[in-house]
Amino acid sequence: MATTNFSATVDDGICMGAGYCYGTDPDLFAENDDGTARFAVAPQADSLNRIQKASRVCPSGAIEIHNQEDTV
Amino acid sequence: MARDPFAFFQKCHERYGDIYRVPLPIHSLVMVNHPELTGYYMENTELKYSMTAPIQGRLAQLLISKLGSPVQALEGPRLRERRRMLMPMFGKRHLAHVSDTFAEEFVARVDRWAQWADTGQEIDLQHVLPSVTLPAFLRSMFSTAITEQEIREVDIDIRMGMRAIGSALFMMRPPGILPVPGTENAPRSLARIALLCRKLVKQRRANPTDKPDLLNVLLDARYSDGSPLTDGDLIMELIGLIGGGYETVVASLSWTLALLLAQPDHLTRLYSEIDALNGAAPTITDLPRLEWAKSCFDEGQRLQGGPINMRYAMVDDEIGDFPIPKYTMVGTSLYVVHRDPRWWGNDPNTYDPMNFHDKERVKARPRLAFQAFGAGPHHCMGTGMAYMNAQYLLAIIFQRYRLQLRPGWTPQHRFTFSTTIKDGLLVTITRA
C-alpha cells in the first residue's frame, strides 16, 4: 500500500515539453506556457501509481519521485 | 520491401491487420501497428527489447569501448545514465541559452535566399536547408566559427554515416568502405569528422569559456561516480548529436513545406500568426505564440512517417497473444500508423494541421498514434530543440519570402535513413 511518505517533482530545467504526462493524465499534470510540465494538483498517495507511470514514459526523465523507500 | 517499404507495409497492414510476421532470411520480422501494442515493446524499460542488439555482442562492444559510444548505441542502465547527463542540454532552460544563436544564424542564412527571390529560378530547398540548419547547430554546440569548407564536409560525413547504418538495415546502398584516396568513403568521413570534433574539444580545453553551449554541457557532464565522459565517448557523442541534430529537421521541415505550400488557407493562417512578431526575429518567449506553426510542423511529420522503427526481442515474449521468439525483429511503420483512419479520420492522407491544433482531437487518439520522435528509452532527446528550430525557421522564412511549388506537384517518399522527398523540394521564391 502506498503511503504519503514520498514527494514528486517535475524538473522544468530538463523537461523538453514532449507533453506525454499532461497529454495522458491531464488531471494530474498541466502544461506551462512554454510547453513544459507541472503538477496540476499536489501529488497525493493515491496518485503514486499514476506518477510512476508518467515517470517511466517521460522522455526527459524530468518526473522524479523521492523517498520511495518508505512506500510499501 | 526494400524497393518501396512505404507501400509494402501499407499493403501488408490492410491485408494482415495490426500484427503480422514478415518472413525474412536471417531474423524473423514482426510488424506491430496498433499504438497500444507498440507501447508495450517500445516503452519496455526492462531490456526485453533492444534497439542496438547487433552491436551488443562481445566483439562489437570491445570495439566500441576503444572507439567510444554515443548515447544512441547504449542500452539499459548505461543508456539511462548517459541520457541523464545529456538531458540538461535539451531542456527548456538550456534552449533559452542557445535560442538566440539559432535564430541569428537562421536569419543570416535565410537572408541569402534573396539571391533567388523574384528570379523565377527553381531551388531545391531540401538541398539548401542543411546549409541553414547545420551551421546553426554547430554554432550552438561549439560557439565558434566553423569554416564553410568544414560545414560542407560535416554534411558529407554525417550522410555517409547514415548511409552506412541504412545499408546495414538493407534499405540503402552501402557507402565505399575502402579508404581510396581522392574519393569520399566511410573511413575517410569517420576520420575527418572525428578529427574536427577532437580539434574543437582541444581548443576549448586550451581556452575554457563559461558559455552555456552544448560542448560545455558535455564537458561538464559527470557520471554518478563523478567521472567525466571519456575522450572517445565525448567525440562519438558530438558526432551523434550533430547527426541527430540538423538533418532530421531538414527532412521533416521539407515535408512540412511540401504539404503546407499546397494549402492556401493553412498558409494564410500561418502568415497571420507570424505577422504578430512584427518582423522581429523570433525569441524563446514567442514559441507559445507560434502554435499554428508547431501544428503545421507536426502534421508535416505525420505524413512524412518513416517506413519502420525497429527493436530486437532479447527474450521469448508475447505481444498481445502473438508469440515473439528471442531475436525477432519487431517493427512499427510510422507511415502506416500515421495514416490509420482509426486515429486520423476517413481522410488521413489530407494535410490538416487541426489534427494537432485541436486539443480535443489530440486527446481522443492514443498517445502513440503519433511517434515522430519515437517512444520509450530511446525517445528523441532533442524534441524541444526540433520544435524550436522548426517554429523559428517557418517564422524567419515567411517573414521574408513566399514560396511556390510546381502546380499539381505532390511529394513522394524516399528512404535515406531519414525519410526525405524523392527528387527534392523544388520551389520558386518571391519576396513577401
Coordinates of C-alpha atoms in Angstrom, one line a residue, chain A:
Chain A
M1 CA 0.0 0.0 0.0
A2 CA 1.3 3.4 -0.8
T3 CA 1.9 5.9 2.0
T4 CA 2.1 9.6 1.8
N5 CA 5.8 9.4 2.5
F6 CA 7.0 10.5 -0.9
S7 CA 7.4 13.6 -2.8
A8 CA 7.4 14.1 -6.6
T9 CA 8.7 16.9 -8.7
V10 CA 8.8 17.9 -12.4
D11 CA 12.2 19.4 -13.2
D12 CA 11.3 22.2 -15.6
G13 CA 15.0 22.7 -16.3
I14 CA 15.3 19.4 -18.1
C15 CA 11.7 18.9 -19.2
M16 CA 11.7 19.1 -23.0
G17 CA 8.0 19.6 -23.3
A18 CA 7.2 16.4 -25.0
G19 CA 3.8 16.5 -23.3
Y20 CA 3.4 12.8 -22.6
C21 CA 2.4 13.4 -18.9
Y22 CA -0.2 16.2 -19.4
G23 CA -1.4 14.6 -22.6
T24 CA -2.1 11.3 -21.0
D25 CA -3.1 12.4 -17.5
P26 CA -4.4 16.0 -17.6
D27 CA -6.0 15.7 -14.1
L28 CA -2.6 15.2 -12.6
F29 CA -0.2 17.2 -14.9
A30 CA -0.6 20.6 -16.6
E31 CA 1.2 22.4 -19.4
N32 CA 3.1 25.6 -18.7
D33 CA 3.1 28.4 -21.3
D34 CA 6.4 27.2 -22.7
G35 CA 5.2 23.6 -23.1
T36 CA 7.0 22.2 -20.1
A37 CA 5.0 20.2 -17.5
R38 CA 4.0 20.8 -13.9
F39 CA 1.8 19.1 -11.4
A40 CA -1.8 20.3 -11.8
V41 CA -2.5 19.2 -8.2
A42 CA -0.2 18.4 -5.3
P43 CA 0.9 14.7 -5.6
Q44 CA -1.1 12.5 -3.2
A45 CA -0.6 8.9 -2.1
D46 CA -3.4 7.6 -4.2
S47 CA -1.8 9.1 -7.3
L48 CA 1.5 7.4 -6.8
N49 CA 0.9 4.7 -9.4
R50 CA -0.1 7.4 -12.0
I51 CA 3.0 9.4 -11.2
Q52 CA 5.2 6.3 -11.5
K53 CA 3.7 5.5 -14.9
A54 CA 4.2 9.1 -16.1
S55 CA 7.8 9.0 -14.8
R56 CA 8.5 5.8 -16.7
V57 CA 7.4 7.2 -20.1
C58 CA 8.8 10.7 -19.6
P59 CA 11.4 11.0 -22.3
S60 CA 13.2 13.8 -20.4
G61 CA 13.5 11.9 -17.1
A62 CA 12.1 15.0 -15.6
I63 CA 9.5 13.5 -13.3
E64 CA 11.3 12.4 -10.1
I65 CA 9.8 10.5 -7.2
H66 CA 11.6 10.9 -3.8
N67 CA 11.6 9.0 -0.5
Q68 CA 10.0 5.9 -2.0
E69 CA 11.9 3.6 0.3
D70 CA 9.2 4.3 2.9
T71 CA 6.5 3.1 0.5
V72 CA 5.4 -0.5 0.8

